[in-house]
Amino acid sequence: ILVALATGAGEQIDAATWAVLSATGTSHLVVISGLHVGAVVLVTLGALRYLRVSPRTSIPATMLVTLMYAGIAGFGLSVQRATLAALAALAALGSNRAVGAGRLWCIALAGVCALDPFASLKSGFWLSFGAVALLLIVFAGQHRSSGERLRWPKELLRAQLVIGAGLLPVS
């Protein structure tokens, strides 16, 4: 199960375990998503920065690790979206340019369509890009000052409601 969680290798899980995961509503955790890719980026970049590796080295190294992880994870649609957005964000960080989340979404959209022109015919395409678009629209312009307390339970609930209601027609 740990290998499947880390790499998305769901085929290594037996049928009985899949039944338990499905019954408990946790089977989606085994599927690699953008959250996994984002975690790899943050942990890698954070570790390299903690070790005081220069940005000239840490950013390309993080890009390489991200691409390697995406390859191990099978480079599915949500992984492609997250990887392309992460690479664009890292490139912007490396060149000291500000790039908005909406622009990163557009870059990922164009990249996924360039890799697979028929991707937009798949429901996963609409679910993946739709979920992120909904979150960007709902949470656009919300910036917290360093002293402001995070209201994570309320924000998490809000995000789940937005995604659940917004993706219902596509689901």
Short mmCIF file of C-alpha atoms in Angstrom, two decimals:
data_model
loop_
_atom_site.label_atom_id
_atom_site.label_comp_id
_atom_site.label_asym_id
_atom_site.label_seq_id
_atom_site.Cartn_x
_atom_site.Cartn_y
_atom_site.Cartn_z
CA ILE A 1 0.00 0.00 0.00
CA LEU A 2 2.85 2.40 0.80
CA VAL A 3 4.43 1.82 -2.61
CA ALA A 4 1.06 2.39 -4.28
CA LEU A 5 0.51 5.60 -2.32
CA ALA A 6 3.93 6.94 -3.27
CA THR A 7 4.01 5.89 -6.90
CA GLY A 8 0.40 5.33 -7.93
CA ALA A 9 1.14 1.66 -8.64
CA GLY A 10 -2.39 0.54 -7.84
CA GLU A 11 -1.98 -2.73 -9.72
CA GLN A 12 0.14 -4.00 -6.81
CA ILE A 13 -2.86 -3.90 -4.48
CA ASP A 14 -4.94 -7.06 -4.25
CA ALA A 15 -8.71 -7.12 -4.90
CA ALA A 16 -9.64 -7.49 -1.22
CA THR A 17 -7.66 -4.39 -0.27
CA TRP A 18 -9.21 -2.44 -3.16
CA ALA A 19 -12.64 -3.44 -1.86
CA VAL A 20 -11.77 -2.04 1.58
CA LEU A 21 -10.39 1.17 0.04
CA SER A 22 -13.54 1.58 -2.07
CA ALA A 23 -15.87 0.85 0.85
CA THR A 24 -14.10 3.43 3.01
CA GLY A 25 -13.97 6.05 0.26
CA THR A 26 -10.17 6.19 0.33
CA SER A 27 -9.32 4.59 -3.03
CA HIS A 28 -8.66 8.02 -4.53
CA LEU A 29 -5.64 8.38 -2.25
CA VAL A 30 -3.80 5.70 -4.23
CA VAL A 31 -4.17 7.60 -7.48
CA ILE A 32 -1.37 10.10 -8.04
CA SER A 33 -2.75 13.60 -8.25
CA GLY A 34 -1.53 17.14 -8.51
CA LEU A 35 -1.27 17.25 -4.74
CA HIS A 36 1.38 14.52 -4.82
CA VAL A 37 3.38 16.38 -7.46
CA GLY A 38 3.11 19.61 -5.50
CA ALA A 39 4.33 17.85 -2.37
CA VAL A 40 7.35 16.48 -4.24
CA VAL A 41 8.18 19.97 -5.51
CA LEU A 42 7.85 21.60 -2.09
CA VAL A 43 9.77 18.91 -0.22
CA THR A 44 12.57 18.82 -2.79
CA LEU A 45 12.95 22.58 -3.09
CA GLY A 46 12.58 23.00 0.67
CA ALA A 47 15.23 20.38 1.41
CA LEU A 48 17.66 21.89 -1.08
CA ARG A 49 17.08 25.38 0.29
CA TYR A 50 17.51 24.05 3.84
CA LEU A 51 20.86 22.61 2.75
CA ARG A 52 21.68 26.08 1.38
CA VAL A 53 21.97 24.89 -2.22
CA SER A 54 21.95 27.92 -4.52
CA PRO A 55 18.80 28.68 -6.53
CA ARG A 56 20.81 28.19 -9.74
CA THR A 57 21.20 24.55 -8.71
CA SER A 58 18.15 23.88 -6.53
CA ILE A 59 15.56 24.96 -9.10
CA PRO A 60 16.85 22.80 -11.99
CA ALA A 61 17.36 19.91 -9.54
CA THR A 62 13.77 20.27 -8.34
CA MET A 63 12.58 20.31 -11.94
CA LEU A 64 14.50 17.09 -12.61
CA VAL A 65 13.13 15.36 -9.50
CA THR A 66 9.61 16.48 -10.44
CA LEU A 67 9.96 15.04 -13.94
CA MET A 68 11.38 11.81 -12.56
CA TYR A 69 8.50 11.49 -10.09
CA ALA A 70 5.96 12.20 -12.84
CA GLY A 71 7.54 9.44 -14.91
CA ILE A 72 7.46 6.97 -12.03
CA ALA A 73 3.82 7.93 -11.39
CA GLY A 74 2.90 7.12 -15.00
CA PHE A 75 2.44 10.69 -16.22
CA GLY A 76 -1.36 10.52 -16.10
CA LEU A 77 -3.49 13.54 -16.91
CA SER A 78 -3.56 15.14 -13.44
CA VAL A 79 0.17 14.45 -13.08
CA GLN A 80 0.81 16.13 -16.45
CA ARG A 81 -1.24 19.16 -15.38
CA ALA A 82 0.53 19.52 -12.06
CA THR A 83 3.98 18.82 -13.48
CA LEU A 84 3.67 21.36 -16.29
CA ALA A 85 2.33 24.00 -13.89
CA ALA A 86 5.10 23.24 -11.39
CA LEU A 87 7.81 23.43 -14.05
CA ALA A 88 6.45 26.78 -15.24
CA ALA A 89 6.32 28.07 -11.67
CA LEU A 90 9.87 26.89 -11.00
CA ALA A 91 11.07 28.52 -14.22
CA ALA A 92 9.42 31.78 -13.18
CA LEU A 93 10.98 31.50 -9.73
CA GLY A 94 14.39 30.91 -11.28
CA SER A 95 14.06 33.99 -13.47
CA ASN A 96 12.59 36.17 -10.68
CA ARG A 97 9.33 36.69 -12.56
CA ALA A 98 5.91 36.70 -11.00
CA VAL A 99 3.46 34.36 -12.70
CA GLY A 100 -0.14 34.18 -11.56
CA ALA A 101 -1.93 30.94 -10.84
CA GLY A 102 -4.31 31.53 -13.74
CA ARG A 103 -1.42 31.80 -16.16
CA LEU A 104 0.12 28.60 -14.78
CA TRP A 105 -3.26 26.89 -15.31
CA CYS A 106 -3.28 28.08 -18.93
CA ILE A 107 0.30 26.89 -19.48
CA ALA A 108 -0.59 23.47 -18.09
CA LEU A 109 -3.75 23.33 -20.23
CA ALA A 110 -1.82 24.17 -23.39
CA GLY A 111 0.93 21.72 -22.49
CA VAL A 112 -1.45 18.82 -21.84
CA CYS A 113 -3.26 19.52 -25.12
CA ALA A 114 0.08 19.68 -26.95
CA LEU A 115 1.13 16.32 -25.47
CA ASP A 116 -2.22 14.73 -26.29
CA PRO A 117 -4.52 16.66 -28.64
CA PHE A 118 -7.36 14.27 -27.76
CA ALA A 119 -7.01 14.76 -23.99
CA SER A 120 -9.98 17.11 -23.90
CA LEU A 121 -12.22 14.21 -24.94
CA LYS A 122 -11.56 12.45 -21.63
CA SER A 123 -13.63 13.06 -18.52
CA GLY A 124 -10.43 13.15 -16.43
CA PHE A 125 -9.34 16.23 -18.38
CA TRP A 126 -12.47 18.13 -17.41
CA LEU A 127 -12.39 16.89 -13.83
CA SER A 128 -8.71 17.74 -13.38
CA PHE A 129 -8.69 21.15 -15.01
CA GLY A 130 -12.21 21.94 -13.82
CA ALA A 131 -11.38 21.34 -10.17
CA VAL A 132 -8.34 23.60 -10.32
CA ALA A 133 -10.22 26.28 -12.27
CA LEU A 134 -13.01 26.30 -9.69
CA LEU A 135 -10.53 26.69 -6.86
CA LEU A 136 -8.73 29.50 -8.70
CA ILE A 137 -12.00 31.33 -9.32
CA VAL A 138 -13.33 30.95 -5.78
CA PHE A 139 -10.10 31.76 -3.99
CA ALA A 140 -8.77 34.38 -6.44
CA GLY A 141 -7.39 37.47 -4.83
CA GLN A 142 -7.33 36.04 -1.32
CA HIS A 143 -3.97 36.82 0.21
CA ARG A 144 -3.19 36.54 3.88
CA SER A 145 -0.80 38.79 5.69
CA SER A 146 1.85 36.99 7.70
CA GLY A 147 0.04 37.76 10.95
CA GLU A 148 -3.41 36.62 9.84
CA ARG A 149 -4.56 33.32 11.26
CA LEU A 150 -5.36 30.58 8.77
CA ARG A 151 -8.99 29.48 8.96
CA TRP A 152 -8.23 26.09 7.43
CA PRO A 153 -11.30 24.13 8.52
CA LYS A 154 -13.61 26.72 7.00
CA GLU A 155 -11.48 27.12 3.86
CA LEU A 156 -11.12 23.36 3.43
CA LEU A 157 -14.88 22.87 3.72
CA ARG A 158 -15.47 25.71 1.27
CA ALA A 159 -13.03 24.18 -1.23
CA GLN A 160 -14.70 20.77 -0.97
CA LEU A 161 -18.17 22.25 -1.44
CA VAL A 162 -17.04 24.25 -4.47
CA ILE A 163 -15.39 21.25 -6.11
CA GLY A 164 -18.25 18.90 -5.25
CA ALA A 165 -20.96 21.21 -6.59
CA GLY A 166 -18.93 22.55 -9.49
CA LEU A 167 -17.88 19.16 -10.83
CA LEU A 168 -21.25 17.50 -10.34
CA PRO A 169 -22.33 18.12 -13.97
CA VAL A 170 -19.08 16.66 -15.29
CA SER A 171 -19.19 13.72 -12.87
#
